Amino acid sequence: MTGLLAPPEDARALRKLADSSPPPRPARAASPWRRIGRIGLYLVLIVAAAGLFAPFIWMIASSLKTANEVFSIPVTWVPEVFVWNNYVEIWTQSDMVTWLRNTLFLSVVVTFLQVLTGSFAAYGFARIRFPGRDALFLVYIGTIAVPWQSYMIPQFILLSELKVSNTLWAIVLLQAFGAFGVFLMKQFYETIPEDLSEAARLDGLSEYGIWRRIMLPLSIPALASLALLTFVNTWNDYLGPLIYLRNPDLWTIQLGLKSFVSSLYDTNYALLFAGLVISVIPIAIIFLLGQKYFVEGIATSGMKG
Amino acid sequence: MATTDATKVAARPPRPSGQRRRSRLAMRNTLLGWSFILPNFLGFALLTLVPIVVLFYMSMTNWNVFGTANWVGFDNFERLVGDGSFRIALLNTLYYSALHIPLTFVVALGLALLLNNKLRGVAFFRTAAFFPYITSIVAIAIVWNLLFSPDYGPINEILRFFGMENPPGWLTSSDWAMPAVVIVSTWRDMGYYMILFLAGLQTVPRELHEAARVDGASTIQRFFNVTLPSLRPTTFFVTVMLTINSFKIFDLILVMTEGGPGQSTLVLSQFIYTKGFEESQFGYASAASVALFFMCIIVTVAQFLLNKKRSV
């Protein structure tokens, strides 16, 4: 089953990928054909970029339109009048504050627990040898091939029996103990030279001390990857909240915006788009700040969600 | 995997110590190891392992909304075989996979090859292409739903501009709803798989390319004879993840089409969701879950074996 993991050499290659271009090739005589080829590549790149970003641009543009202009024909890409008021009104017309507060609470608690228990368990898997360890890790890895959708029903019944369904704790439990964190951190710990912990051990540091004083500080990049991926994943989760959070006071931003579409008889789409933009902004900021860690996290673990 | 690190730990006190000492060390390490793993394992066991085991039991019962369950053996599975909706859900899932897997594979690999070139703006694009993947499904689905709107949507307007008289009805048409979903899911996922491919491409030895070039191999020949074989660990991994992710497709469909129009985009996960959470037939829904479970496991194991056989 270990074949399920992304090839480790890929991860290493990617460490540098995020912020650097490929090394320059030895200069060759530039023939006209080569130049045409390069222009062609740029054209493909531009078309791809347009296709990639058009939906986002349209979303932002629509959030600044009047309700009628969203569906005007021909489609306007720049609003005739910028209706900044949409961004004020969405707060009064919906429970955005409640939704954002719930989502933020979940994302922070889940991320904290996932990083803490994940890195702790990863140390046990990476550095302490005991009978049954490898078999146990295989069980962890094996669950990657099992989609959550296939055991969501017994899980729901279990959590209902424990009386946590329809509370925010259900989502915390659901997201915080995945195999993902353990796996990502274990991959990283194995790149840290054993000599370091050996020296600390000779100095009388316990294994817990080594985890706390040596491994945690050294694994900050991996912790950042894990924290960012977990945060974004929890922020965006739709299915978990859909199944577990029935009470509108508990809704997350995703559930709230979805209900906003279906609840209003005459949905003001411009307003809805303002809400969508607000829901995407935190993710965009996190992504811009930590894009390197996202890319490394994906390349190291090769999985998410 | 680095079991080497761990062997060092175990082999640390190599003094002639006798059986008892060694077993005491093993005991100590076991306790120590479990003390690290336990906090995560408790949650993992409760939320993942126990539900998976219970799933198989539930699929053999008629568990309902009152929590009463009688053992019914394979009745649920027999009912599944005769259930028209289940058959449609299964076929739709396979249809989605048949479109999504090759399309995403080709687009992601193409993008990775393109971005592996030395071009201006490539570094920016590499990370930017990944952005749709971390944007919420709800936002994506709502935006694309309106982009696909048959009469007022920008997509059909563009198609009309290019002279198409009757552009597809997309999400309102039972023929075009699934392709529309596939377009969105490919757009969303390609950045993620592109990153995996890009990482793989970094490991293709440059000398191999140079040697092939000297031997007069064309770009296309080099792609098939140098790049693709060197990428095999990555392509294997990408195919497995793509397949599992296609089989379990759910949230995008739930927000975009809710399985409609009619049952034209009803997929397995949604069948499970409807039977379980909307109709409270937990036993029957579990049987369908077991089917999904085995589809994913079988495909993973099969690809794993195939990959192993080819690399020998």
XYZ file of C-alpha atoms in Angstrom:
617
model
C 0.000 0.000 0.000
C 2.953 2.292 0.398
C 2.748 2.670 -3.375
C -0.126 4.983 -2.637
C 2.211 7.650 -1.437
C 3.633 10.299 -3.663
C 7.158 9.404 -4.731
C 9.426 10.998 -2.106
C 11.969 12.262 -4.605
C 9.202 14.379 -6.126
C 8.733 16.165 -2.851
C 12.353 17.015 -2.590
C 12.384 18.314 -6.133
C 9.453 20.490 -5.292
C 11.035 22.174 -2.313
C 12.516 24.683 -4.690
C 9.796 24.641 -7.280
C 7.475 27.138 -5.693
C 9.728 30.136 -5.948
C 12.186 29.444 -8.717
C 12.121 28.887 -12.457
C 13.786 25.890 -14.065
C 17.548 26.272 -14.563
C 18.474 28.052 -17.783
C 19.302 25.828 -20.718
C 22.563 26.279 -22.573
C 21.983 29.004 -25.129
C 21.308 27.748 -28.613
C 21.127 29.687 -31.814
C 17.579 31.056 -31.838
C 16.048 30.051 -35.133
C 12.851 31.685 -36.348
C 11.018 28.408 -35.747
C 12.043 28.392 -32.139
C 10.796 31.919 -31.735
C 7.452 31.021 -33.267
C 7.300 28.033 -30.943
C 7.860 30.263 -27.946
C 5.196 32.703 -29.061
C 2.845 29.744 -29.420
C 3.656 28.622 -25.876
C 2.914 32.100 -24.564
C -0.400 32.113 -26.403
C -1.353 28.779 -24.832
C -0.317 30.128 -21.455
C -2.450 33.233 -21.840
C -5.500 31.254 -22.955
C -5.022 28.863 -20.028
C -4.719 31.759 -17.613
C -7.874 33.358 -18.985
C -9.792 30.111 -18.642
C -8.473 29.607 -15.153
C -9.327 33.003 -13.783
C -12.411 34.020 -15.769
C -14.827 32.494 -13.207
C -13.153 34.388 -10.357
C -13.098 37.641 -12.281
C -16.747 37.199 -13.175
C -17.559 36.487 -9.531
C -15.849 39.660 -8.343
C -17.335 41.764 -11.152
C -20.838 40.455 -10.451
C -20.527 41.209 -6.758
C -20.296 44.901 -7.668
C -23.251 44.987 -10.043
C -26.892 45.770 -9.511
C -29.175 42.749 -9.184
C -30.386 43.176 -12.762
C -27.035 43.675 -14.372
C -25.745 40.258 -13.278
C -27.796 38.649 -16.034
C -27.683 41.417 -18.589
C -27.063 40.532 -22.201
C -24.468 41.014 -23.517
C -22.449 40.034 -20.471
C -20.664 42.972 -18.887
C -17.268 42.243 -17.406
C -16.936 45.661 -15.833
C -19.979 46.863 -13.865
C -21.621 50.015 -15.201
C -21.965 51.391 -11.707
C -19.902 49.950 -8.891
C -22.399 48.935 -6.222
C -20.097 48.750 -3.206
C -23.215 48.751 -1.114
C -23.623 45.020 -1.830
C -20.788 44.420 0.584
C -22.614 46.341 3.295
C -26.021 44.884 2.653
C -24.962 41.228 2.712
C -24.161 41.604 6.405
C -27.612 42.860 7.260
C -29.518 40.529 4.918
C -27.908 37.337 6.160
C -26.334 35.825 9.245
C -22.837 36.234 7.868
C -21.466 37.095 11.303
C -22.719 33.852 12.845
C -21.548 31.787 9.869
C -18.096 33.298 9.841
C -17.745 32.967 13.595
C -18.645 29.262 13.482
C -16.368 28.617 10.529
C -13.466 30.421 12.123
C -13.956 28.565 15.391
C -14.002 25.199 13.615
C -11.029 25.958 11.408
C -8.865 27.138 14.291
C -9.730 24.319 16.699
C -9.436 21.612 14.040
C -6.122 22.960 12.780
C -4.716 23.150 16.299
C -5.758 19.597 17.178
C -4.676 18.141 13.840
C -1.231 19.711 14.034
C -0.763 18.752 17.680
C -1.940 15.137 17.589
C -0.639 14.572 14.066
C 2.923 15.657 14.773
C 2.903 13.867 18.113
C 1.778 10.574 16.607
C 4.129 11.011 13.657
C 7.052 11.085 16.076
C 5.941 7.746 17.474
C 5.741 6.291 13.980
C 8.986 7.799 12.703
C 11.327 7.427 15.658
C 10.194 4.775 18.109
C 10.352 1.163 17.099
C 7.924 -1.245 18.685
C 6.117 -4.394 17.630
C 3.078 -3.717 15.454
C 4.128 -0.206 14.544
C 4.461 -0.787 10.817
C 1.203 -2.717 10.662
C -0.556 0.118 12.444
C 0.884 2.655 10.038
C -0.301 0.533 7.139
C -3.822 0.737 8.573
C -3.490 4.524 8.645
C -2.328 4.593 5.027
C -4.924 2.060 3.942
C -7.752 4.366 4.939
C -6.642 6.818 2.256
C -8.160 4.485 -0.321
C -11.448 4.420 1.587
C -13.656 7.381 0.721
C -15.361 9.120 3.613
C -18.645 8.853 1.702
C -18.611 5.099 2.232
C -18.583 5.246 6.022
C -20.356 8.533 6.665
C -23.529 6.688 7.715
C -22.117 4.503 10.516
C -20.046 7.509 11.596
C -23.150 9.659 11.799
C -25.013 7.052 13.832
C -22.056 6.668 16.171
C -21.768 10.401 16.758
C -25.528 10.664 17.213
C -25.362 7.963 19.895
C -22.626 9.987 21.582
C -24.958 13.006 21.446
C -22.481 15.188 19.585
C -24.320 15.444 16.275
C -25.820 18.886 15.745
C -22.988 20.463 17.738
C -19.826 22.064 16.405
C -17.834 19.358 18.212
C -19.038 16.828 15.656
C -17.097 18.653 12.947
C -14.083 19.040 15.224
C -14.015 15.293 15.822
C -14.620 14.600 12.147
C -11.743 16.669 10.832
C -9.117 16.736 13.567
C -7.865 13.167 13.715
C -7.310 12.246 10.108
C -4.474 10.063 8.920
C -3.364 12.976 6.782
C -1.506 14.946 9.455
C 0.255 11.885 10.797
C 1.357 10.913 7.346
C 2.619 14.322 6.273
C 4.567 14.868 9.484
C 6.065 11.377 9.451
C 7.364 11.961 5.923
C 9.064 15.115 7.143
C 10.466 13.729 10.395
C 12.222 11.009 8.465
C 14.270 13.640 6.632
C 15.633 15.004 9.942
C 18.975 13.375 10.821
C 18.734 10.928 13.694
C 22.090 12.159 15.064
C 20.405 15.289 16.368
C 18.002 13.420 18.587
C 20.753 10.986 19.514
C 22.864 13.826 20.869
C 19.890 15.192 22.787
C 19.194 11.737 24.182
C 22.770 11.499 25.489
C 22.227 14.870 27.147
C 19.381 13.278 29.041
C 16.410 14.644 27.105
C 13.360 12.359 27.152
C 11.607 11.368 23.925
C 8.880 13.906 24.691
C 11.581 16.517 25.193
C 13.154 15.620 21.878
C 9.788 15.992 20.128
C 9.140 19.308 21.830
C 12.630 20.868 21.760
C 14.205 19.391 18.615
C 11.621 18.042 16.197
C 8.931 20.718 16.490
C 11.264 23.667 15.852
C 12.914 21.861 12.958
C 9.650 20.907 11.322
C 8.107 24.366 11.131
C 7.820 24.273 7.313
C 5.943 20.969 7.475
C 3.807 22.221 10.349
C 2.964 25.266 8.255
C 1.957 23.066 5.299
C -0.222 20.917 7.509
C -1.782 23.869 9.299
C -2.607 25.716 6.064
C -4.046 22.674 4.311
C -6.133 21.727 7.349
C -7.396 25.257 7.842
C -8.455 25.631 4.219
C -9.997 22.175 4.163
C -12.103 22.859 7.237
C -13.073 26.326 6.032
C -14.316 24.887 2.736
C -15.946 21.725 4.033
C -19.537 21.425 2.919
C -20.586 17.804 3.407
C -19.617 17.444 7.070
C -21.553 20.542 8.185
C -24.431 19.618 5.864
C -24.916 16.293 7.618
C -24.142 17.285 11.189
C -25.173 20.913 11.661
C -28.964 21.120 11.434
C -29.410 24.125 13.689
C -29.030 27.407 11.712
C -27.118 28.937 14.632
C -24.378 26.387 13.974
C -24.120 26.862 10.225
C -20.783 27.492 8.600
C -20.220 30.013 5.837
C -20.556 27.308 3.173
C -23.895 26.085 4.478
C -25.090 29.624 4.972
C -24.296 30.786 1.457
C -25.820 27.647 -0.033
C -29.005 28.258 1.923
C -28.941 31.874 0.811
C -29.280 30.700 -2.796
C -32.249 28.472 -2.167
C -34.046 30.358 0.586
C -34.756 33.599 -1.193
C -37.560 33.366 -3.681
C -36.023 36.127 -5.705
C -32.331 35.736 -4.959
C -30.350 38.909 -5.354
C -27.385 37.363 -7.085
C -25.213 40.443 -6.817
C -25.591 40.229 -3.058
C -24.879 36.511 -3.115
C -21.695 37.105 -5.068
C -20.570 39.639 -2.495
C -21.039 36.911 0.110
C -19.065 34.440 -1.987
C -16.216 36.898 -2.405
C -16.141 37.488 1.349
C -16.034 33.720 1.928
C -13.131 33.291 -0.491
C -11.041 36.253 0.691
C -9.567 34.575 3.809
C -8.556 31.587 1.698
C -7.001 33.819 -0.939
C -4.990 35.702 1.677
C -3.780 32.495 3.302
C -2.915 31.134 -0.101
C -0.947 34.212 -1.122
C 1.003 34.229 2.124
C 1.752 30.545 2.184
C 1.685 29.295 -1.406
C 5.075 27.669 -0.978
C 3.797 25.586 1.920
C 0.695 24.524 0.034
C 2.732 23.269 -2.884
C 5.201 21.479 -0.635
C 2.452 19.962 1.451
C 0.690 18.590 -1.611
C 3.894 17.277 -3.118
C 5.017 15.606 0.107
C 1.759 13.948 0.913
C 0.060 13.903 -2.437
C -3.308 14.052 -0.831
C -5.926 16.215 0.692
C -9.592 15.818 1.520
C 10.413 4.569 3.883
C 12.924 5.323 6.586
C 12.812 2.397 8.897
C 16.566 2.863 9.043
C 16.207 5.681 11.548
C 14.084 3.540 13.738
C 16.378 0.524 13.613
C 19.063 2.709 15.029
C 16.877 3.544 17.986
C 16.114 -0.062 18.698
C 19.708 -1.126 18.268
C 20.909 1.592 20.577
C 21.887 -0.418 23.656
C 23.767 -3.226 21.971
C 25.419 -4.518 25.144
C 25.027 -8.213 25.845
C 22.004 -7.886 28.001
C 20.051 -11.087 27.896
C 16.484 -11.868 27.028
C 14.834 -10.119 29.928
C 16.564 -6.838 29.320
C 15.612 -6.904 25.667
C 12.011 -7.663 26.363
C 11.919 -4.897 28.932
C 13.238 -2.519 26.298
C 10.602 -3.708 23.845
C 7.966 -3.146 26.512
C 9.278 0.299 27.250
C 9.359 1.224 23.570
C 5.865 -0.101 23.035
C 4.502 2.012 25.854
C 6.483 5.001 24.673
C 5.395 4.604 21.056
C 1.753 4.200 21.969
C 1.886 7.201 24.261
C 2.799 9.284 21.240
C 0.304 7.704 18.893
C -2.634 7.295 21.245
C -4.093 10.844 21.240
C -4.435 10.746 17.473
C -5.278 7.052 17.351
C -8.254 7.401 19.715
C -9.869 9.887 17.358
C -8.825 7.962 14.272
C -10.215 4.689 15.637
C -13.483 6.199 16.808
C -14.134 8.271 13.691
C -12.698 6.044 10.973
C -11.892 2.465 11.957
C -14.976 1.699 14.043
C -17.367 3.171 11.449
C -15.745 1.098 8.693
C -16.222 -2.100 10.703
C -19.757 -1.170 11.739
C -20.554 -0.418 8.088
C -20.298 -4.097 7.170
C -22.569 -5.106 10.016
C -25.114 -2.421 9.152
C -25.230 -3.458 5.517
C -26.559 -6.842 6.694
C -29.376 -5.336 8.745
C -32.484 -3.284 8.110
C -31.306 -0.503 10.448
C -33.854 2.303 10.345
C -34.637 5.659 11.827
C -35.698 4.177 15.184
C -32.360 2.464 15.595
C -33.923 -0.987 15.529
C -32.008 -3.433 13.415
C -32.756 -6.987 12.367
C -30.279 -9.237 10.662
C -31.312 -9.644 7.029
C -28.193 -11.224 5.543
C -27.652 -10.317 1.927
C -31.172 -9.026 1.328
C -29.981 -5.419 0.970
C -27.517 -6.406 -1.710
C -30.136 -8.393 -3.600
C -32.381 -5.352 -3.472
C -29.534 -3.171 -4.788
C -29.097 -5.385 -7.829
C -32.745 -4.915 -8.744
C -32.862 -1.192 -7.903
C -33.100 0.949 -11.020
C -31.894 4.089 -9.247
C -28.837 2.283 -7.963
C -28.017 1.050 -11.446
C -28.353 4.594 -12.804
C -26.178 5.964 -9.991
C -23.532 3.329 -10.678
C -23.550 3.958 -14.431
C -23.441 7.729 -13.938
C -20.479 7.388 -11.585
C -18.654 5.304 -14.180
C -19.632 7.767 -16.923
C -18.308 10.660 -14.861
C -15.075 8.763 -14.177
C -14.652 7.818 -17.832
C -14.788 11.522 -18.767
C -13.064 13.058 -15.768
C -10.060 10.749 -15.381
C -8.578 10.973 -18.904
C -9.482 14.631 -19.336
C -7.932 15.740 -16.058
C -4.929 13.528 -16.621
C -4.210 15.000 -20.052
C -4.892 18.620 -19.083
C -2.831 18.395 -15.893
C 0.081 16.714 -17.656
C -0.143 19.210 -20.518
C -0.096 22.136 -18.110
C 2.835 20.629 -16.220
C 4.812 20.173 -19.455
C 3.976 23.715 -20.502
C 5.001 25.161 -17.154
C 8.161 23.124 -17.075
C 9.420 25.392 -19.858
C 11.486 28.416 -19.172
C 8.959 31.127 -19.829
C 8.266 34.461 -18.238
C 5.515 34.288 -15.633
C 5.756 30.543 -15.213
C 6.590 30.658 -11.509
C 3.486 32.728 -10.820
C 1.286 30.508 -12.926
C 2.465 27.333 -11.261
C 0.987 28.319 -7.951
C -1.932 30.285 -9.374
C -3.228 27.254 -11.283
C -3.659 25.645 -7.912
C -6.048 28.271 -6.586
C -9.335 26.740 -7.834
C -8.471 23.603 -5.915
C -8.519 25.385 -2.572
C -11.585 27.501 -3.288
C -14.765 26.205 -1.718
C -17.013 23.905 -3.716
C -20.015 26.045 -2.864
C -18.513 29.208 -4.355
C -17.263 27.355 -7.415
C -20.537 25.559 -8.024
C -22.668 28.670 -7.684
C -20.442 30.697 -10.001
C -20.266 27.993 -12.658
C -24.009 27.351 -12.434
C -24.591 30.902 -13.531
C -21.807 30.823 -16.098
C -23.579 27.803 -17.614
C -26.992 29.452 -17.580
C -28.407 28.617 -21.045
C -29.939 31.980 -21.931
C -28.066 34.536 -19.866
C -24.777 32.804 -19.166
C -21.451 34.054 -20.522
C -20.471 30.599 -21.783
C -23.336 30.284 -24.205
C -22.932 33.887 -25.194
C -19.372 33.147 -26.208
C -20.514 30.032 -28.080
C -23.159 32.085 -29.917
C -20.528 34.671 -30.736
C -18.520 31.944 -32.428
C -21.533 31.071 -34.517
C -23.131 28.202 -32.635
C -26.847 28.530 -33.309
C -28.141 26.295 -30.556
C -25.627 26.061 -27.749
C -26.222 23.257 -25.222
C -28.603 23.738 -22.330
C -25.860 22.537 -19.975
C -27.303 21.975 -16.512
C -30.877 22.105 -17.754
C -30.298 19.331 -20.271
C -29.995 15.718 -19.191
C -27.461 15.091 -21.953
C -25.201 18.017 -21.108
C -25.437 18.206 -17.319
C -22.769 15.563 -16.737
C -20.269 17.024 -19.230
C -20.806 20.412 -17.560
C -19.996 18.903 -14.157
C -16.912 17.258 -15.647
C -15.721 20.590 -17.070
C -16.002 22.219 -13.659
C -14.353 19.363 -11.786
C -11.504 19.245 -14.288
C -11.028 22.993 -14.011
C -10.949 22.642 -10.243
C -8.671 19.612 -9.932
C -6.144 20.182 -12.702
C -3.927 22.467 -10.637
C -3.579 19.857 -7.931
C -2.548 17.070 -10.304
C -0.392 19.512 -12.240
C 1.672 20.063 -9.098
C 2.141 16.332 -8.722
C 3.207 16.044 -12.368
C 5.542 19.037 -12.109
C 7.189 17.453 -9.100
C 7.618 14.249 -11.074
C 9.040 16.081 -14.083
C 11.807 17.535 -11.919
C 13.125 14.022 -11.411
C 13.399 13.164 -15.122
C 17.165 13.119 -15.780
C 18.148 15.950 -18.119
C 20.977 13.838 -19.561
C 18.460 11.338 -20.905
C 16.764 14.118 -22.854
C 20.064 15.412 -24.166
C 21.148 11.928 -25.214
C 17.871 11.331 -27.027
C 18.172 14.712 -28.733
C 21.670 13.878 -29.929
C 20.326 10.598 -31.303
C 17.885 12.615 -33.363
C 14.684 11.860 -31.439
C 11.881 14.322 -32.100
C 10.061 16.129 -29.310
C 7.169 13.694 -29.546
C 9.458 10.660 -29.526
C 11.277 12.049 -26.515
C 7.992 12.568 -24.690
C 6.877 8.962 -25.207
C 10.250 7.295 -24.757
C 11.939 9.416 -22.124
C 9.470 11.572 -20.214
C 6.556 9.182 -19.792
C 8.610 6.160 -18.646
C 10.510 8.295 -16.126
C 7.235 9.703 -14.817
C 5.738 6.306 -14.093
C 5.694 6.497 -10.257
C 3.860 9.818 -10.567
C 1.399 8.666 -13.220
C 0.570 5.647 -11.083
C -0.122 7.789 -8.059
C -2.136 10.318 -10.065
C -4.263 7.601 -11.658
C -5.076 6.001 -8.306
C -6.037 9.312 -6.711
C -8.029 10.384 -9.777
C -9.971 7.129 -9.768
C -10.809 7.192 -6.067
C -11.745 10.854 -6.235
C -13.969 10.223 -9.258
C -15.770 7.289 -7.655
C -16.573 9.333 -4.598
C -17.606 12.534 -6.419
C -20.380 14.120 -4.431
C -20.256 17.652 -3.077
C -19.799 19.315 -6.458
C -22.789 17.447 -7.879
C -24.870 18.100 -4.782
C -24.393 21.850 -5.075
C -24.469 22.087 -8.873
C -27.263 19.747 -9.952
C -28.549 17.758 -6.943
C -28.458 14.777 -9.279
C -30.720 16.327 -11.889
C -32.179 17.028 -14.298
C -34.155 13.868 -13.544
C -31.537 11.365 -12.504
C -29.024 12.321 -15.161
C -26.250 13.234 -12.711
C -27.233 10.991 -9.804
C -24.011 9.396 -8.528
C -23.275 6.663 -5.995
C -22.394 8.923 -3.074
C -25.598 10.827 -3.574
C -27.595 7.622 -3.704
C -26.061 6.701 -0.345
C -26.811 10.146 1.054
C -30.423 10.126 -0.121
C -31.199 6.617 1.123
C -29.425 7.224 4.426
C -29.976 10.786 5.485
C -33.170 11.635 3.649
C -35.051 8.329 3.709
C -33.427 6.966 6.897
C -32.894 3.526 5.359
C -29.532 3.220 7.058
C -29.138 -0.506 6.439
C -29.886 -0.238 2.740
C -27.666 2.831 2.337
C -24.859 0.929 4.066
C -25.105 -1.822 1.494
C -24.604 0.762 -1.257
C -21.664 2.153 0.777
C -20.103 -1.287 0.842
C -20.318 -1.330 -2.951
C -18.521 2.030 -3.141
C -15.965 0.818 -0.615
C -15.074 -2.247 -2.664
C -14.986 -0.325 -5.949
C -12.299 1.951 -4.532
C -10.327 -0.825 -2.852
C -10.402 -3.102 -5.897
C -9.304 -0.372 -8.293
C -6.499 0.681 -5.939
C -5.213 -2.859 -5.447
C -5.507 -3.632 -9.167
C -3.529 -0.558 -10.164
C -1.010 -1.295 -7.461
C -0.455 -4.829 -8.764
C -0.329 -3.646 -12.360
C 2.259 -1.046 -11.455
C 4.333 -3.626 -9.623
C 4.189 -6.081 -12.519
C 5.273 -3.463 -15.023
C 8.173 -2.218 -12.953
C 9.667 -5.730 -12.619
